[in-house]
Coordinates of C-alpha atoms and ligand atoms in Angstrom, one line a residue:
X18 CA 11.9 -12.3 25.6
X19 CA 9.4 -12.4 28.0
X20 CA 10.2 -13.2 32.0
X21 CA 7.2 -15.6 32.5
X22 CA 6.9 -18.7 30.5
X23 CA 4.0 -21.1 32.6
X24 CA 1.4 -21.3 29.5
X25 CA -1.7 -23.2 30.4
X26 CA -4.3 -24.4 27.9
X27 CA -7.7 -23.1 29.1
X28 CA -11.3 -23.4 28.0
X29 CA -14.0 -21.0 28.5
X30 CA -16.2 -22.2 31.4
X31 CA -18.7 -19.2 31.2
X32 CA -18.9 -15.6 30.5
X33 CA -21.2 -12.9 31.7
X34 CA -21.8 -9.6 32.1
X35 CA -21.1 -8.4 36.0
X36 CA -21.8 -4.5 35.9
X37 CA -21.8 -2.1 33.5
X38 CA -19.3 -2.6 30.7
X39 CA -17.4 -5.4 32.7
X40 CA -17.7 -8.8 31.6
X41 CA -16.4 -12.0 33.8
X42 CA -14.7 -14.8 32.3
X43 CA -14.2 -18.1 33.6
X44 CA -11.7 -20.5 32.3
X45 CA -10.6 -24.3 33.0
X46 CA -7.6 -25.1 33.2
X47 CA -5.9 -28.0 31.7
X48 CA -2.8 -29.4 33.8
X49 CA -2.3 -28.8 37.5
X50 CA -2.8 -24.8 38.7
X51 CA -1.1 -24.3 41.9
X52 CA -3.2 -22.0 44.4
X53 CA -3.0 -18.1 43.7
X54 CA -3.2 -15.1 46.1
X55 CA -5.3 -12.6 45.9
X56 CA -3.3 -10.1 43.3
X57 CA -2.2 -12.6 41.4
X58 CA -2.4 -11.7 37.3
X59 CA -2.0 -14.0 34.3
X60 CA -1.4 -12.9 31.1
X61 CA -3.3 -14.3 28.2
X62 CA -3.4 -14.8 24.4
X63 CA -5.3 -12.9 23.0
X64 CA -6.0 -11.9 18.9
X65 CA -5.7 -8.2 17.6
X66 CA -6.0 -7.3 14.3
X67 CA -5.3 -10.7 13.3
X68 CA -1.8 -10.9 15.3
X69 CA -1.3 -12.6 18.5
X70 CA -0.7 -10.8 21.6
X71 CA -0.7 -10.5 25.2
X72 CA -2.5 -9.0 27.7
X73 CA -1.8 -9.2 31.1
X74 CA -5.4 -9.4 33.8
X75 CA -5.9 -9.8 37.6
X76 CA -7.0 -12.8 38.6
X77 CA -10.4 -12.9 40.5
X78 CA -11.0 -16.2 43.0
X79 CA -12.6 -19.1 41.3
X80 CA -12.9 -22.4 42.1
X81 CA -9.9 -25.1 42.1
X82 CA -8.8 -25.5 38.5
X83 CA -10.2 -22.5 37.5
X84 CA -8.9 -19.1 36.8
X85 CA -11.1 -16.1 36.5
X86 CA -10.8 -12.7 35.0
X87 CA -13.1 -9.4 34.8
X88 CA -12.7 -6.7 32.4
X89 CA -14.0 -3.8 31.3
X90 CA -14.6 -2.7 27.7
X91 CA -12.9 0.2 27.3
X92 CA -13.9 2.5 24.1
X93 CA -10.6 3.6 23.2
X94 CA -9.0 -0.7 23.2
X95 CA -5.8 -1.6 21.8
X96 CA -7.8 -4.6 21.2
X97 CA -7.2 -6.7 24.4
X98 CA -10.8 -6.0 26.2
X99 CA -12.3 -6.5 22.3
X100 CA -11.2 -9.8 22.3
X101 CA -11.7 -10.9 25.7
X102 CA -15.2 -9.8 25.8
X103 CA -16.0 -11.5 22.4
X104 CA -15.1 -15.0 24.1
X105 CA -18.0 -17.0 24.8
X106 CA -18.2 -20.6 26.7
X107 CA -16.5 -23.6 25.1
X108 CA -13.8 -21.1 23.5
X109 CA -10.0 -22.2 23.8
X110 CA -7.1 -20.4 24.5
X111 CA -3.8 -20.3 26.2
X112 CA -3.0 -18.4 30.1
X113 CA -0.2 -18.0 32.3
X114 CA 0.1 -19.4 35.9
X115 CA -0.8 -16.5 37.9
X116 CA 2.0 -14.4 39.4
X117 CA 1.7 -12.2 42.2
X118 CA 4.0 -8.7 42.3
X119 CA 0.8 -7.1 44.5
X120 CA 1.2 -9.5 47.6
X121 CA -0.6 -8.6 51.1
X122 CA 2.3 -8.2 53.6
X123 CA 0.2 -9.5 56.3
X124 CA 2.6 -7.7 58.4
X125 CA 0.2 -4.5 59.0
X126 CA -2.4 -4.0 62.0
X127 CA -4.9 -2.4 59.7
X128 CA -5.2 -2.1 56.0
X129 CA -6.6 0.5 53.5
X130 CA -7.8 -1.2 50.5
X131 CA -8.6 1.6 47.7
X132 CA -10.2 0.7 44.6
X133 CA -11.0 2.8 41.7
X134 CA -13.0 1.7 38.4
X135 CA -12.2 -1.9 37.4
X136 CA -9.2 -1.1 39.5
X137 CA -11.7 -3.4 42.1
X138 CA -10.1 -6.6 40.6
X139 CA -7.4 -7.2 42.9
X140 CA -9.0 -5.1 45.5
X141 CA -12.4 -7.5 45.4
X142 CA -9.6 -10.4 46.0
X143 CA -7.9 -8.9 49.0
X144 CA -10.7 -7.8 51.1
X145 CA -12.2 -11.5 50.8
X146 CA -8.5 -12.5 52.0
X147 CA -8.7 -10.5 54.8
X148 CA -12.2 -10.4 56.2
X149 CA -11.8 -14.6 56.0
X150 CA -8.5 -14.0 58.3
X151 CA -10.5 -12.0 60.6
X152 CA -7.6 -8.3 59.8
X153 CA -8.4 -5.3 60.2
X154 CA -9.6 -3.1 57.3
X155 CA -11.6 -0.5 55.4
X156 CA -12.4 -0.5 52.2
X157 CA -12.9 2.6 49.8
X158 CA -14.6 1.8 47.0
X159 CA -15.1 4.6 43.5
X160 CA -16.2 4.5 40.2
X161 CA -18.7 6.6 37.9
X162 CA -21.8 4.7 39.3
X163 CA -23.3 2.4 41.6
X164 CA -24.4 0.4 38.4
X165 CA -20.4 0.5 37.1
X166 CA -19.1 -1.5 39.6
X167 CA -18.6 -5.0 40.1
X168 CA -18.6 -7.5 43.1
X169 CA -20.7 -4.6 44.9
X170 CA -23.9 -7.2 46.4
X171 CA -21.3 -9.7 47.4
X172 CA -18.9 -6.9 48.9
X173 CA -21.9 -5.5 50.8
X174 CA -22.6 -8.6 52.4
X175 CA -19.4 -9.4 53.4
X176 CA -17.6 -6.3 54.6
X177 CA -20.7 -4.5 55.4
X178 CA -19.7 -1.1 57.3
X179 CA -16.2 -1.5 56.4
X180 CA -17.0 -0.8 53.1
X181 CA -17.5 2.5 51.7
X182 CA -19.1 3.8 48.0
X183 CA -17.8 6.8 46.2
X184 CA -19.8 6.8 43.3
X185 CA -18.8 10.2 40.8
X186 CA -22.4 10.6 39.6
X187 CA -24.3 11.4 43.0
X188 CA -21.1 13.9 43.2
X189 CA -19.2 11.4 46.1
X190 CA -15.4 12.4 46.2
X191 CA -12.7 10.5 48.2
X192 CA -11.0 12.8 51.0
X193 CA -7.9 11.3 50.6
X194 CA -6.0 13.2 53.6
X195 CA -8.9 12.4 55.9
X196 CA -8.2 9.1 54.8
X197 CA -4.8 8.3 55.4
X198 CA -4.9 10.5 58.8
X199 CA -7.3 8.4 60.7
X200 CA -5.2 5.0 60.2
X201 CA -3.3 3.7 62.8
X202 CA 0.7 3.6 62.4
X203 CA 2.4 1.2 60.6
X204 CA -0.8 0.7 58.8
X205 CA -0.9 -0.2 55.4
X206 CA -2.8 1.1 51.7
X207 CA -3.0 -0.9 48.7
X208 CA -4.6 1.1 45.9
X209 CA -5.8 0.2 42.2
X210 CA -7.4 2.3 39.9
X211 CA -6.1 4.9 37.1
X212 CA -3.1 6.4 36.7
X213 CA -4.6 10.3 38.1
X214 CA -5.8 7.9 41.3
X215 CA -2.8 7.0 42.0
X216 CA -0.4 9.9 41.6
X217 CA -2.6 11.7 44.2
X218 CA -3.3 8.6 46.6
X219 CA 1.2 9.1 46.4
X220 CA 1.2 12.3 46.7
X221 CA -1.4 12.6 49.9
X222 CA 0.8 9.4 51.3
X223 CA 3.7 11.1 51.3
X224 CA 2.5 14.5 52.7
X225 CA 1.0 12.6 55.8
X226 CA 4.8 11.5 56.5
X227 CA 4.0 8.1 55.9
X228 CA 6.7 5.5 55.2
X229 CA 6.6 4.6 50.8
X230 CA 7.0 0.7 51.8
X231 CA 3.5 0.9 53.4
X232 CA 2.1 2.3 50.3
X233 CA 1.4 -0.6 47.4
X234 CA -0.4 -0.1 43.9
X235 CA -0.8 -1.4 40.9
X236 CA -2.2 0.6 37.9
X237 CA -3.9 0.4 34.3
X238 CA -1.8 0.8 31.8
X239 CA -4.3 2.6 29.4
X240 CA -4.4 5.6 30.9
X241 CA -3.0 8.4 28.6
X242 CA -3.8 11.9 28.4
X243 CA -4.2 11.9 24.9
X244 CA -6.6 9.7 22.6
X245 CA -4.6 6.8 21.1
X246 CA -2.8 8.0 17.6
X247 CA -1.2 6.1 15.2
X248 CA 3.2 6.9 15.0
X249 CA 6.0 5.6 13.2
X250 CA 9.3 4.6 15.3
X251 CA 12.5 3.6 13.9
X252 CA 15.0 1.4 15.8
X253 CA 18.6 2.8 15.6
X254 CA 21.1 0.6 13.6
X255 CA 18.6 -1.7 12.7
X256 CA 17.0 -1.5 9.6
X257 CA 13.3 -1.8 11.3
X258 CA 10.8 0.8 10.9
X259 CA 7.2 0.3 12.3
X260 CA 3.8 1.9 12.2
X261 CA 2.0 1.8 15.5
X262 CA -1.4 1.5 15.2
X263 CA -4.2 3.0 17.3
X264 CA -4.9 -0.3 18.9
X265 CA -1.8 -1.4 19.0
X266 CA 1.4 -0.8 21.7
X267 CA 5.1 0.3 20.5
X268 CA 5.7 -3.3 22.5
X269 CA 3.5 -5.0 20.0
X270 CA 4.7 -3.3 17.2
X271 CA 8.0 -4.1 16.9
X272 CA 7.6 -7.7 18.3
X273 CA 5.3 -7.6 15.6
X274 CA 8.2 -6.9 13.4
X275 CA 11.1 -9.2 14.5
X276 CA 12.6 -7.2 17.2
X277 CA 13.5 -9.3 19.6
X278 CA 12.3 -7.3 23.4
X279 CA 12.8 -8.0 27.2
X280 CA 9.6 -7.0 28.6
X281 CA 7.2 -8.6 31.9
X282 CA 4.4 -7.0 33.1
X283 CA 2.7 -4.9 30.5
X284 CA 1.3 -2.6 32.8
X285 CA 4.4 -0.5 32.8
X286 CA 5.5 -1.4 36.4
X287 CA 8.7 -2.9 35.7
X288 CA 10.5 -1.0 33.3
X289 CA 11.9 -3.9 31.3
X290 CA 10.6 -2.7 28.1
X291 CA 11.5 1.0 27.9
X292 CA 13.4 1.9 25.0
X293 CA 15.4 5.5 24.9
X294 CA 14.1 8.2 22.5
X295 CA 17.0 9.3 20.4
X296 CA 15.0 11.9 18.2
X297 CA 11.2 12.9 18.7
X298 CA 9.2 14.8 15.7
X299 CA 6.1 15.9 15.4
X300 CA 4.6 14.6 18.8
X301 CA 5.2 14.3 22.3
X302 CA 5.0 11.1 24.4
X303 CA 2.2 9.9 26.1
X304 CA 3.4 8.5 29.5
X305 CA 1.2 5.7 30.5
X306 CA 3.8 3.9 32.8
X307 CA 4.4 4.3 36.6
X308 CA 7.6 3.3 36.7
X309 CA 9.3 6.2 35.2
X310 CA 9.3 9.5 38.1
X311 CA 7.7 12.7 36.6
X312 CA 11.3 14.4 36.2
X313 CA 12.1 11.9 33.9
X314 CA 8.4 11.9 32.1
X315 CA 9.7 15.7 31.4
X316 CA 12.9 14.8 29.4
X317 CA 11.3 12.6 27.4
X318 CA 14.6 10.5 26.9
X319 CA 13.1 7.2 27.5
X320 CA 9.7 5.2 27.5
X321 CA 7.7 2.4 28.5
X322 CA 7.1 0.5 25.3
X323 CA 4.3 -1.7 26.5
X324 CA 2.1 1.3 27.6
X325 CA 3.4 4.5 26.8
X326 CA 3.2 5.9 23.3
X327 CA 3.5 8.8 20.9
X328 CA 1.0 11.1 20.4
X329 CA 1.7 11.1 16.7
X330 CA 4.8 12.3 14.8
X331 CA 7.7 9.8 14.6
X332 CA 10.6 8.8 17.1
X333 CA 14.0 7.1 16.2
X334 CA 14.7 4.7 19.2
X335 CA 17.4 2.6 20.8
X336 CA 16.4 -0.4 22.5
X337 CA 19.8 -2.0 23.6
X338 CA 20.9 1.1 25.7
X339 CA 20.9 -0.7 29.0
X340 CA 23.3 -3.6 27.3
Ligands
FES411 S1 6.8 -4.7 30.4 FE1 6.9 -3.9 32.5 S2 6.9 -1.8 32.1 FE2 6.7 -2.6 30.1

């Protein structure tokens, strides 16, 4: 059972290629699309492996009656980025009217905007927002090259020395503590990017004695440690037993197979989908999820089915624990 129910037909509009390895999609949108905020996502239909499924994408700004999304193809897919970046204009397909958990407050007198990788999505979105509104903010911009990120000629131009590069390959870092220590108080960071990104932009956040509700993220939920395995996981007192495929989440899986699953975001943010581990063989788990805190990443008693996985090896799982 998913949260979010507002399906939209869509047509694609146009698609091109923005930066290395990230494509941008533009959709129509048939019926009425009420105005979005910048970190708004929509969640789309897409086809892997011959299934349907859902992926869930920020939405960049378009045009009224539009929607658009950019994504990067990443080598190790469950299939989503496969199939978005195979869609070509005049293609058809079904969205979600966005929904925003990764609001601006507007209450700050300065924002950090961090962006890492295609993590810029949101970010891109926001520091429009705010340089229109005339706020005060920096924005701190990485990725593995110049040539790998989007949006960077039309950032350039609009944020111009409040913008900052970090690209990895001319061996720019991000001083994180430096960072956060120059912003005034009750200022506020908003950070995207990978998983690693974020535990540290947390960790530096807290150690500067700075109040958690000023910090906001959002994160990938492909991150793992490990490459992506295929694992078997039986539900307890069900008679449902599932082989998860490479490109393919647990979430997936046993939807896949009748199991009927509360889950939302698909980024493993809200926790709606995590299943508890009964009995783990072979493997360990792959946490891929934010919402879980590392003490409970080390008893590996529970999971984030839409991101998290097994590294291989089999699991028996319960997932009406919270009933
Ligand atoms: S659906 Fe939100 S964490 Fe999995």
């Amino acid at each position: 059972m998913r949260m979010t129910v507002d399906w939209r037909r869509a047509q694609v509009r146009s698609a091109e290629q923005i930066a290395e390895d990230v494509r941008k999609i533009e959709f129509d949108i048939e019926g009425d699309l009420p105005p979005f905020d910048p970190g708004s996502h929509t969640n789309i239909v897409v086809t892997i492996g011959g299934q349907r499924a859902v992926r869930t994408y920020t939405c960049i700004p378009a045009g009224p009656g539009r929607m658009a999304i950019a994504v990067k193809r990443h080598p190790n897919s469950r299939g989503g980025s496969r199939f978005i970046w195979s869609l070509h204009a005049g293609d058809r397909g079904e969205m979600t009217v966005p929904e925003n958990r990764f609001e601006l407050s507007w209450r700050a007198p300065h924002y950090l905007l961090l962006a890492g990788g295609i993590g810029v999505t949101p970010i891109y979105g926001m520091a429009r927002t705010l340089a229109a509104s005339g706020q005060s903010f920096r924005m701190v911009y990485g990725a593995s090259s110049v040539a790998a990120m989007p949006f960077l000629n039309e950032l350039r131009e609009l944020l111009g020395d409040r913008l900052e590069l970090f690209p990895a390959d001319q061996g720019k870092t991000i001083d994180l503590a430096a960072e956060i220590a120059v912003l005034p108080e009750n200022a506020e960071l908003y950070v995207c990017g990978p998983l690693g990104m974020l535990t540290a932009v947390k960790q530096a956040w807290v150690r500067a004695g700075r109040p958690v509700s000023r910090l906001r993220y959002e994160v990938f939920g492909d991150n793992g440690k490990f490459a992506e395995m295929p694992f078997e996981v039986s539900v307890a007192n069900k008679n449902v037993t599932v082989q998860v495929r490479p490109d393919q989440s647990l979430l997936d899986a046993l939807i896949g197979a009748g199991v009927e699953m509360i889950y939302d975001c698909q980024r493993g943010e809200c926790g709606l989908c995590a299943v508890q581990i009964l009995e783990l063989e072979g493997g360990t788990v792959d946490y891929r999820d934010v919402f879980f805190s590392d003490e409970e990443k080390h008893e590996n008693r529970r999971m984030c089915s839409c991101v998290s996985r097994l590294t291989t090896g089999r699991a028996v799982i319960d997932i009406g624990y919270r009933l």
